[in-house]
Amino acid sequence: MDIALDAMGGDHAPGPIVAGALKALESDPELRVTLVGDESAIRSLMGGSPPSRASVFHCTQVIGMDESPASGFRRKPDNSIARCWQLLAQGKVGGIVSAGNTGAMVAGGLFSRRFLKHIDRPAIATVMPTLKGPSIMLDVGANVNPKAEQLFQYGLMGEIYARLMFNKPKPTIGLMNVGSEEGKGNELVKQTQSLFNNSPLRANYLGNIEGRDIHQGVADVIVTDGFVGNVVLKVCEGLFDFMIKMVAQELNETLVSEKDLAKKAIHTLISRYDYSAFGGAPLLGIDGICIISHGSSGERAISNALALAAKLARAGINSQIVQELDQIPSLVGAGSSGA
Amino acid sequence: MDIALDAMGGDHAPGPIVAGALKALESDPELRVTLVGDESAIRSLMGGSPPSRASVFHCTQVIGMDESPASGFRRKPDNSIARCWQLLAQGKVGGIVSAGNTGAMVAGGLFSRRFLKHIDRPAIATVMPTLKGPSIMLDVGANVNPKAEQLFQYGLMGEIYARLMFNKPKPTIGLMNVGSEEGKGNELVKQTQSLFNNSPLRANYLGNIEGRDIHQGVADVIVTDGFVGNVVLKVCEGLFDFMIKMVAQELNETLVSEKDLAKKAIHTLISRYDYSAFGGAPLLGIDGICIISHGSSGERAISNALALAAKLARAGINSQIVQELDQIPSLVGAGSSGA
């Protein structure tokens, strides 16, 4: 299992990125990692005796975290994200991981056009913690203007993801909407409803779900467009931080002798549910594995992202996606014209 | 100040609704409330000596909380929400309050067409708690398919609301988007950006904000379409509940002698931030005051909603909205054709 890792991407790169690679290599003896970026910086971080399964692909440029992806790719042809995508396109690696500019990672995928058969556009999938364990929500920002066929494809990809990664034999799919009744919502969700209802996924399909259903764990897979999904994910990150601050402050003012125990409890919650602590979000629909990690990723998050990439590759997620879509001829036709 | 109150609307109506009316009448000596609903039920809840400023308008029907608004209005012409809107249209009251079916309240407004001059469509505005105090977000569900001119009108109405109700001399306005850079987002937000940038509100306008900015208090007014706003509001309600449960559980497992103090702290947080505890959300853009309260509203929430209605009426919010829109001739033209 060969993964290219963008060593230069992330708020604190390359330090914790290289450390995360070393950690992942240590725990997975069959993993090989190609660190992409400034060779001398990477080598000095790897120390005197780097593992033989780590190699370096040198490049000279980095797209900044807030840089426009389009101008980044134009002005910096030797950037680390483009080099990762090239290694994937050339078949030199089976997956890529970056904590760099999310827009640039998605743009790299769109430029390379390495989409799975029958897939019009890839989707970013993210794990949401719920009262019933993890759910997967997609798309959270790859495409802010999708068509109904694409939302259907998200549902299918998410269903396979949940089956393989959450070990749920028959994951349920919910369509994010403003009310649970049929007929609610905008044109996009109405069209998407009928695609699900007339497909082999109808047995998994719960229909509409509402915002408050997400954390209740009502659906294993939450399908939404990239605009709504991106806003929702960031609202959750922001509200999580807000509540942790308010809880900490209130406990500090109320408790007397057990303030330290309360702090410990809060840290446990943060490490369990912090949205930025998960390894990363897969960009599903790519022919290959692509993981987009949070910009703030540290050593643990990068190591988790590499482990997730390896796990997805070994589970054969992509061949299962293509195989299921092969069996839905009507949608394949509709989907192809909707690209 | 005369307000019609839907005595039959809400999960627990009419008990806490009538109690909330009595409470509000007690604290505001200039308030008059017309309770709309089943007269004998209301009178028996009001007790032997109801205040003279409470009157009852009898009607025989109620639209259920989950009933389709369209069929509710068609099948039940004597429903309490329709009667509230009629009292407003006839000028018998200056405002209406209901904790009943939200869709039916909005539909009642659309049927009555009592919109303010220059306003194409009303918007539901809701208060969001933030690290810097309250912000107002609109629309959270009145219109899932608005035009850019309407989003601009939301911004203007929200700016006046924040000025009058939060005592902020120059409220800032943020447009909900998937990134902060110009050029981000879908067509709707791109068009809306240029309307703000070419209007007298440009000095208040911050440009794009992201989901995580809401609870940071980055903007006093958060403008978004009714689909995104509704999903965001319900996600916040759900995540709030989820986190309170997780915090309570973790503290219960970690603390030893101060569990009761921690419970007290959590109850303080719930009463301060619970999204359903606020009095209600105004439907702005109506010629009159309209407050939509949460279905779970109890006595305190209803009393707060009545107080909010009275405060908005006394502040003259509607005449200020019309006056400001009068001064933007280009938008008035664009808006009218966008209805």
XYZ file of C-alpha atoms in Angstrom:
678
model
C 0.000 0.000 0.000
C 1.693 3.174 -1.277
C 0.434 6.595 -0.174
C 1.712 10.025 -1.221
C 1.588 12.490 1.668
C 1.674 16.245 1.116
C 4.390 17.108 3.643
C 3.943 20.854 3.119
C 0.151 21.084 3.608
C -1.344 22.218 6.919
C -1.194 25.017 9.447
C 1.880 23.549 11.147
C 3.570 21.725 8.246
C 5.962 20.091 7.768
C 6.817 19.166 11.416
C 3.710 17.231 12.570
C 3.093 15.923 9.051
C 6.438 14.135 8.922
C 5.987 12.954 12.512
C 2.556 11.567 11.604
C 4.047 9.657 8.678
C 6.688 8.051 10.900
C 4.006 7.093 13.419
C 1.801 5.517 10.742
C 4.742 3.591 9.246
C 5.522 2.219 12.678
C 2.025 0.871 13.243
C 1.426 -0.536 9.746
C 4.277 -2.733 8.462
C 2.824 -2.900 4.946
C 2.438 0.834 4.470
C 4.817 2.810 2.243
C 4.702 6.621 2.317
C 6.093 9.052 -0.239
C 6.531 12.432 1.442
C 6.030 15.187 -1.111
C 7.707 18.547 -0.516
C 10.986 20.209 0.308
C 13.444 17.320 0.486
C 15.986 18.827 2.864
C 13.318 19.967 5.327
C 11.661 16.541 5.241
C 14.929 14.624 5.597
C 16.063 16.696 8.563
C 12.703 16.067 10.265
C 12.964 12.325 9.576
C 16.255 12.120 11.482
C 19.315 9.984 10.883
C 17.733 6.585 10.227
C 14.387 6.964 8.501
C 12.392 3.793 7.839
C 13.069 2.216 4.457
C 9.356 2.413 3.630
C 9.528 6.228 3.639
C 10.674 8.000 0.504
C 10.751 11.650 -0.524
C 9.488 13.262 -3.715
C 11.047 16.690 -3.902
C 9.110 19.744 -5.035
C 9.732 23.437 -4.553
C 6.340 25.092 -4.157
C 3.404 25.144 -1.741
C -0.119 26.487 -2.248
C -0.940 28.628 0.786
C -3.842 27.663 3.047
C -5.878 30.724 2.015
C -4.611 30.991 -1.551
C -7.055 30.754 -4.435
C -6.708 27.194 -5.800
C -6.972 28.307 -9.432
C -4.238 30.904 -9.171
C -2.167 28.601 -6.956
C -2.111 25.895 -9.621
C -1.385 28.438 -12.371
C 1.394 30.304 -10.589
C 2.981 27.325 -8.836
C 3.236 24.338 -11.193
C 5.644 22.536 -8.832
C 3.303 22.678 -5.815
C 3.069 19.700 -3.472
C -0.656 19.061 -4.045
C -0.274 18.896 -7.830
C 2.670 16.516 -7.384
C 0.591 14.216 -5.172
C -2.145 14.063 -7.811
C 0.463 13.353 -10.506
C 1.907 10.443 -8.514
C -1.644 9.051 -8.254
C -2.327 9.585 -11.975
C 0.926 7.836 -12.904
C -0.024 4.870 -10.727
C 3.041 5.346 -8.525
C 0.825 5.493 -5.424
C -2.642 4.153 -4.643
C -3.713 7.083 -2.498
C -2.901 10.633 -1.454
C -3.282 12.529 1.819
C -3.053 16.284 2.431
C -3.864 18.682 5.291
C -3.277 21.581 2.927
C -5.643 23.873 1.057
C -8.937 21.937 0.733
C -10.027 23.813 -2.374
C -6.703 23.021 -4.043
C -7.062 19.324 -3.198
C -10.516 19.248 -4.790
C -9.306 21.288 -7.769
C -6.418 18.853 -8.243
C -8.962 16.050 -8.459
C -11.103 17.955 -10.947
C -8.067 18.766 -13.129
C -6.845 15.187 -13.097
C -10.355 13.924 -14.021
C -9.520 10.584 -12.442
C -13.146 9.921 -11.499
C -14.573 6.467 -10.999
C -16.682 5.053 -13.808
C -20.255 6.454 -13.631
C -19.268 9.206 -11.178
C -19.823 12.783 -12.392
C -18.179 14.647 -9.547
C -16.417 13.580 -6.354
C -17.772 14.425 -2.903
C -16.052 15.135 0.403
C -17.390 12.782 3.073
C -17.002 13.559 6.749
C -17.709 11.552 9.872
C -20.243 13.069 12.281
C -20.422 11.841 15.890
C -23.966 10.953 16.969
C -25.784 9.451 19.932
C -25.719 6.131 18.047
C -22.095 6.204 16.893
C -20.582 7.662 13.734
C -22.540 8.723 10.658
C -21.095 9.904 7.353
C -22.192 13.187 5.737
C -21.486 14.079 2.107
C -20.839 16.341 0.282
C -19.262 18.911 2.604
C -17.810 21.195 -0.017
C -16.484 19.619 -3.221
C -19.407 20.877 -5.326
C -21.683 23.719 -4.213
C -23.998 23.289 -7.182
C -24.675 19.587 -7.742
C -27.435 17.921 -9.722
C -29.882 15.374 -8.349
C -28.028 12.476 -10.026
C -24.899 13.514 -8.187
C -26.691 13.578 -4.820
C -27.899 10.071 -5.590
C -24.318 9.007 -6.327
C -23.268 10.532 -2.981
C -25.858 8.359 -1.266
C -24.566 5.234 -2.952
C -20.937 6.016 -2.146
C -21.816 6.892 1.447
C -23.795 3.691 1.863
C -20.794 1.614 0.779
C -18.492 3.667 3.011
C -20.723 3.105 6.048
C -20.982 -0.609 5.283
C -17.216 -1.058 5.015
C -15.986 1.388 7.666
C -18.730 1.282 10.318
C -19.451 -2.439 9.862
C -23.145 -1.770 9.395
C -24.706 -4.454 7.182
C -27.486 -2.207 5.867
C -26.757 1.486 6.401
C -29.681 3.911 6.222
C -29.583 7.013 4.016
C -31.261 10.332 4.850
C -31.648 13.338 2.567
C -31.020 16.657 4.349
C -34.119 18.805 4.072
C -36.160 21.423 5.942
C -38.917 19.038 7.020
C -39.576 15.340 7.072
C -42.719 15.278 4.902
C -42.495 14.412 1.181
C -42.832 17.484 -0.995
C -40.771 19.681 1.347
C -37.725 21.582 0.181
C -36.240 22.995 -2.976
C -36.246 21.531 -6.494
C -32.921 19.736 -6.010
C -34.079 17.656 -3.058
C -37.441 16.903 -4.668
C -35.713 15.493 -7.761
C -33.252 13.555 -5.624
C -36.099 11.968 -3.649
C -37.546 10.398 -6.734
C -34.153 9.015 -7.802
C -33.747 7.249 -4.459
C -37.336 6.016 -4.440
C -36.874 4.420 -7.860
C -33.518 2.791 -7.245
C -32.149 -0.371 -5.603
C -31.240 1.884 -2.640
C -34.900 2.528 -1.775
C -34.717 -0.085 0.993
C -31.919 1.907 2.648
C -33.503 5.282 1.983
C -35.278 6.934 4.936
C -36.469 9.971 2.990
C -35.987 13.477 4.346
C -34.143 14.157 7.554
C -33.837 17.482 9.376
C -30.848 19.234 10.895
C -31.620 18.031 14.394
C -31.640 14.391 13.241
C -27.910 14.375 12.468
C -26.609 14.103 16.026
C -29.490 11.845 17.053
C -27.981 9.306 14.658
C -31.219 8.943 12.684
C -29.343 8.107 9.457
C -26.009 6.358 8.871
C -25.492 8.368 5.675
C -26.500 12.027 5.356
C -26.772 13.252 1.771
C -26.622 16.964 1.035
C -25.171 19.418 -1.451
C -21.698 20.854 -0.896
C -22.982 24.281 0.089
C -25.289 23.081 2.865
C -22.861 20.361 3.955
C -19.948 22.761 4.228
C -21.955 25.287 6.231
C -23.296 22.548 8.523
C -19.856 21.053 9.183
C -18.371 24.441 10.049
C -21.381 25.406 12.190
C -20.823 22.184 14.142
C -17.124 22.957 14.605
C -17.985 26.459 15.796
C -20.814 25.442 18.118
C -18.665 22.658 19.570
C -15.945 25.186 20.464
C -18.528 27.646 21.795
C -20.148 25.068 24.042
C -16.870 23.680 25.349
C -15.888 27.241 26.323
C -19.240 27.941 27.984
C -19.262 24.594 29.831
C -15.694 25.091 31.070
C -16.463 28.607 32.264
C -19.679 27.619 34.034
C -18.065 24.626 35.766
C -15.130 26.762 36.814
C -17.506 29.235 38.452
C -19.727 26.585 40.060
C -17.453 23.789 41.256
C -15.257 24.151 44.313
C -12.912 21.213 44.935
C -13.354 19.148 41.749
C -12.434 21.706 39.089
C -9.488 19.589 37.947
C -11.635 16.496 37.535
C -14.088 18.538 35.488
C -11.237 19.747 33.275
C -10.218 16.167 32.717
C -13.790 15.268 31.714
C -13.864 18.149 29.244
C -10.564 17.079 27.695
C -11.954 13.581 27.266
C -14.939 15.024 25.424
C -12.732 17.161 23.199
C -10.535 14.272 22.191
C -13.580 12.100 21.530
C -15.712 14.537 19.536
C -13.548 17.376 18.253
C -14.336 17.611 14.555
C -10.739 18.464 13.714
C -9.331 15.440 15.522
C -10.658 12.868 13.055
C -8.007 11.738 10.618
C -9.528 13.289 7.573
C -12.344 13.309 5.101
C -12.188 11.076 2.032
C -12.867 12.600 -1.362
C -15.075 9.821 -2.693
C -15.555 9.186 -6.394
C -11.846 9.396 -7.262
C -10.106 6.445 -8.952
C -7.688 6.034 -6.055
C -7.894 7.002 -2.413
C -7.815 10.696 -1.504
C -7.977 11.961 2.073
C -8.363 15.649 2.911
C -7.225 16.343 6.457
C -8.058 19.347 8.609
C -5.599 22.231 8.307
C -4.907 22.047 12.033
C -3.918 18.359 11.840
C -1.192 17.249 14.203
C 0.848 14.056 14.306
C -2.057 11.883 15.460
C -4.509 13.192 12.856
C -2.009 12.621 10.021
C -1.203 9.152 11.241
C -4.960 8.400 11.420
C -5.455 9.791 7.908
C -2.764 7.497 6.487
C -4.316 4.553 8.319
C -7.744 5.475 6.936
C -6.351 5.678 3.390
C -4.791 2.242 3.751
C -7.987 0.798 5.221
C -10.176 2.190 2.427
C -7.800 0.853 -0.217
C -7.666 -2.601 1.354
C -11.456 -2.731 1.691
C -11.717 -2.162 -2.064
C -14.232 0.654 -1.680
C -13.814 1.899 -5.245
C -14.414 -1.408 -6.979
C -17.574 -1.830 -4.894
C -18.823 1.640 -5.884
C -18.300 0.908 -9.591
C -19.862 -2.537 -9.271
C -23.045 -1.167 -7.641
C -23.381 1.657 -10.135
C -22.913 -0.830 -12.985
C -26.176 -2.390 -11.854
C -28.219 0.821 -12.153
C -28.288 1.416 -15.910
C -30.957 4.136 -15.882
C -28.961 6.242 -13.441
C -25.721 5.690 -15.219
C -27.260 7.220 -18.305
C -28.795 10.127 -16.417
C -25.611 10.648 -14.453
C -23.297 10.775 -17.430
C -25.277 13.528 -19.082
C -25.367 15.489 -15.851
C -21.586 15.913 -15.580
C -50.687 47.384 22.232
C -53.057 44.611 21.106
C -51.737 41.130 20.333
C -53.655 38.099 19.132
C -52.308 34.884 20.665
C -52.978 31.478 19.135
C -54.102 29.689 22.301
C -54.311 26.331 20.521
C -50.840 26.277 18.926
C -47.949 24.328 20.454
C -47.047 20.883 21.747
C -48.674 21.537 25.136
C -51.452 23.992 24.198
C -53.590 25.486 25.514
C -52.394 25.206 29.185
C -48.983 26.947 29.104
C -50.129 29.292 26.344
C -52.905 30.761 28.476
C -50.581 30.837 31.505
C -47.985 32.720 29.443
C -50.591 35.283 28.409
C -51.581 35.925 32.028
C -47.931 36.295 32.982
C -47.258 38.778 30.163
C -50.356 40.815 31.031
C -49.169 41.028 34.605
C -45.765 42.424 33.681
C -46.895 44.850 30.967
C -49.805 47.099 32.047
C -50.334 48.429 28.513
C -50.564 45.060 26.833
C -53.911 43.651 25.648
C -54.124 40.024 24.511
C -56.829 38.376 22.419
C -56.660 34.637 23.011
C -57.748 32.815 19.858
C -59.178 29.315 20.202
C -61.711 27.203 22.019
C -63.486 29.702 24.287
C -64.580 27.363 27.052
C -61.134 25.751 27.358
C -59.461 29.156 27.454
C -61.916 30.621 29.983
C -61.563 27.679 32.326
C -57.750 28.028 32.190
C -58.010 31.772 32.887
C -59.840 31.129 36.152
C -62.570 33.096 37.865
C -61.268 36.626 37.528
C -59.325 37.058 34.313
C -57.663 40.428 33.727
C -59.818 42.898 31.812
C -57.086 43.266 29.200
C -57.546 39.606 28.140
C -60.290 38.779 25.670
C -61.198 35.621 23.793
C -61.901 35.133 20.094
C -63.609 31.803 19.704
C -62.788 29.413 16.895
C -63.382 25.712 16.494
C -60.438 24.297 14.592
C -56.676 23.762 15.022
C -54.035 22.921 12.427
C -51.958 20.055 13.816
C -48.240 20.524 14.456
C -47.289 18.119 11.649
C -50.223 18.806 9.344
C -49.564 20.083 5.837
C -50.251 23.840 5.971
C -51.969 23.898 2.580
C -54.418 21.125 3.409
C -54.856 22.489 6.943
C -56.017 25.859 5.632
C -58.246 24.222 3.032
C -59.884 21.673 5.318
C -60.121 23.841 8.430
C -61.266 27.367 7.554
C -61.989 28.186 11.213
C -58.457 27.330 12.436
C -56.792 29.475 15.105
C -53.835 30.556 12.940
C -56.085 31.810 10.116
C -58.170 33.696 12.699
C -55.067 35.393 14.110
C -54.052 36.560 10.632
C -57.595 37.820 9.997
C -57.579 39.870 13.203
C -54.295 41.406 12.013
C -55.632 42.062 8.504
C -58.741 43.747 9.934
C -56.561 45.992 12.092
C -58.099 44.633 15.299
C -54.642 43.734 16.634
C -51.171 45.060 15.898
C -49.426 41.730 16.202
C -49.881 37.966 16.397
C -48.050 35.201 18.274
C -48.263 31.440 17.764
C -46.332 28.383 18.937
C -48.290 26.284 16.461
C -47.405 24.857 13.055
C -44.586 27.068 11.690
C -45.382 26.325 8.058
C -49.010 27.300 8.651
C -47.963 30.586 10.266
C -45.807 31.415 7.240
C -48.527 30.275 4.844
C -51.040 32.500 6.683
C -48.725 35.439 6.038
C -48.331 34.549 2.365
C -52.115 34.165 1.908
C -52.841 37.471 3.639
C -50.189 39.237 1.487
C -49.802 41.883 4.185
C -46.159 42.507 3.293
C -44.378 45.754 4.003
C -43.896 48.128 1.075
C -40.870 47.029 -1.030
C -40.711 43.589 0.626
C -41.159 40.614 -1.714
C -41.268 37.854 0.868
C -41.076 37.766 4.665
C -38.230 36.023 6.510
C -38.085 34.210 9.835
C -35.374 35.758 12.003
C -33.896 33.872 14.921
C -31.533 34.906 17.700
C -28.265 32.948 17.892
C -26.173 33.038 21.070
C -22.501 33.851 20.403
C -19.300 34.537 22.319
C -20.035 38.245 21.833
C -23.726 38.233 22.722
C -26.762 37.666 20.518
C -26.735 37.750 16.706
C -29.758 37.502 14.442
C -29.930 34.976 11.583
C -32.469 35.146 8.749
C -34.138 33.482 6.913
C -34.534 30.214 8.823
C -37.306 28.730 6.751
C -39.939 31.062 5.337
C -38.615 30.749 1.764
C -36.361 27.903 0.614
C -35.852 29.414 -2.825
C -35.223 33.167 -2.480
C -33.743 35.573 -5.001
C -30.712 37.772 -4.352
C -32.896 40.876 -3.889
C -34.733 39.075 -1.127
C -31.498 38.141 0.657
C -30.540 41.812 0.478
C -33.890 42.741 2.036
C -33.232 40.194 4.795
C -29.935 41.957 5.523
C -31.628 45.329 5.758
C -34.401 44.044 8.031
C -31.898 42.214 10.210
C -29.707 45.291 10.502
C -32.643 47.336 11.785
C -33.663 44.527 14.134
C -30.154 44.339 15.618
C -30.003 48.112 15.979
C -33.326 48.300 17.821
C -33.239 45.091 19.846
C -29.533 44.611 20.616
C -28.819 48.340 21.005
C -25.957 48.156 18.541
C -25.525 51.496 16.770
C -24.017 50.002 13.602
C -24.674 46.263 13.298
C -22.477 44.254 10.955
C -23.949 41.969 8.280
C -22.371 38.700 7.101
C -23.473 36.568 4.159
C -23.394 32.835 4.907
C -21.065 31.126 2.450
C -18.583 28.261 2.108
C -15.470 30.449 2.293
C -14.542 33.990 3.122
C -12.978 34.981 -0.214
C -14.994 36.900 -2.825
C -16.070 34.680 -5.691
C -16.838 31.719 -3.416
C -20.203 30.013 -3.349
C -23.182 29.471 -5.587
C -24.846 31.930 -7.971
C -27.289 33.202 -5.335
C -24.624 34.385 -2.922
C -22.501 35.873 -5.703
C -25.429 38.002 -6.888
C -26.278 38.982 -3.326
C -22.705 40.115 -2.707
C -22.895 42.674 -5.464
C -26.224 44.018 -4.171
C -24.719 44.659 -0.731
C -21.529 46.121 -2.180
C -23.524 48.614 -4.235
C -25.954 49.697 -1.514
C -26.015 52.078 1.436
C -25.477 48.984 3.620
C -21.959 48.423 2.249
C -20.480 50.061 5.368
C -22.221 47.417 7.533
C -21.474 44.551 5.169
C -18.602 42.238 6.141
C -18.834 40.052 3.045
C -18.866 36.277 3.325
C -18.855 34.495 6.645
C -18.485 30.764 7.268
C -20.422 28.398 9.492
C -17.888 28.548 12.286
C -18.125 32.358 12.433
C -21.722 32.279 13.731
C -20.988 31.356 17.336
C -17.804 33.437 17.376
C -20.095 36.459 16.992
C -18.295 37.653 13.852
C -21.478 39.267 12.447
C -24.479 40.817 14.212
C -26.719 39.834 11.299
C -26.332 36.537 9.428
C -28.032 36.479 6.027
C -28.869 33.168 4.384
C -31.589 31.455 2.381
C -34.401 29.643 4.169
C -33.105 26.191 3.264
C -29.609 26.690 4.686
C -30.892 28.744 7.639
C -33.446 26.132 8.615
C -30.934 23.296 8.438
C -28.379 25.328 10.425
C -30.864 26.240 13.161
C -31.988 22.635 13.591
C -28.397 21.338 13.491
C -27.605 23.764 16.322
C -30.593 22.577 18.350
C -29.551 18.957 17.811
C -25.863 19.463 18.540
C -26.726 21.495 21.646
C -28.807 18.591 22.991
C -26.148 16.072 21.999
C -23.383 17.972 23.769
C -25.406 18.608 26.912
C -26.059 14.852 27.121
C -22.401 13.976 26.525
C -21.154 16.586 29.019
C -23.615 15.436 31.687
C -22.662 11.803 31.188
C -18.918 12.475 31.260
C -19.169 14.639 34.387
C -21.319 12.041 36.077
C -18.670 9.401 35.423
C -15.718 11.615 36.407
C -16.810 13.719 39.368
C -17.146 12.266 42.838
C -18.556 14.658 45.425
C -19.649 17.618 43.280
C -22.021 15.928 40.842
C -24.933 18.025 42.057
C -23.041 21.266 41.569
C -22.160 20.170 38.034
C -25.841 19.432 37.355
C -26.686 22.926 38.515
C -24.072 24.388 36.163
C -25.511 22.412 33.259
C -29.030 23.606 34.034
C -27.768 27.186 34.039
C -26.272 26.629 30.580
C -29.478 25.076 29.278
C -31.631 27.941 30.466
C -29.175 30.464 29.034
C -28.554 28.941 25.605
C -31.304 26.470 24.813
C -32.530 27.423 21.358
C -36.095 26.543 22.234
C -36.152 28.762 25.331
C -36.052 32.061 23.486
C -39.458 33.676 23.208
C -39.839 33.276 19.506
C -38.692 34.224 16.057
C -40.203 37.257 14.341
C -41.483 36.878 10.804
C -40.035 40.109 9.430
C -41.456 41.887 6.392
C -45.077 41.627 7.526
C -47.170 44.778 7.938
C -47.734 44.116 11.626
C -45.784 42.103 14.165
C -45.711 38.331 13.841
C -43.858 36.055 16.258
C -43.426 32.334 15.627
C -42.633 30.515 18.853
C -41.108 27.084 19.261
C -43.609 24.238 19.414
C -42.300 23.237 22.832
C -42.928 26.731 24.287
C -43.945 26.844 27.914
C -45.369 29.672 30.005
C -42.106 31.634 30.099
C -41.439 31.356 26.346
C -44.975 32.547 25.519
C -44.740 35.428 27.965
C -41.370 36.380 26.398
C -42.855 36.158 22.901
C -45.674 38.537 23.822
C -43.162 40.927 25.380
C -41.012 40.734 22.234
C -44.024 41.495 20.032
C -44.879 44.534 22.152
C -41.272 45.732 22.134
C -40.940 45.418 18.352
C -44.204 47.291 17.823
C -43.217 50.093 20.191
C -39.785 50.424 18.585
C -41.524 51.037 15.267
C -39.435 48.444 13.437
C -41.711 48.307 10.405
C -41.790 52.022 9.680
C -37.992 52.041 9.877
C -37.730 49.159 7.414
C -39.990 50.925 4.904
C -38.193 54.231 5.398
C -34.765 52.702 4.675
C -35.995 50.775 1.650
C -37.623 53.972 0.323
C -34.127 55.371 0.036
C -32.815 52.581 -2.213
C -34.700 53.170 -5.479
C -32.683 50.739 -7.615
C -33.347 47.876 -5.260
C -36.976 48.691 -4.869
C -37.358 48.248 -8.616
C -35.360 45.027 -8.719
C -37.143 43.685 -5.674
C -40.641 44.293 -6.910
C -40.062 42.330 -10.081
C -38.510 39.497 -8.096
C -41.634 38.685 -6.110
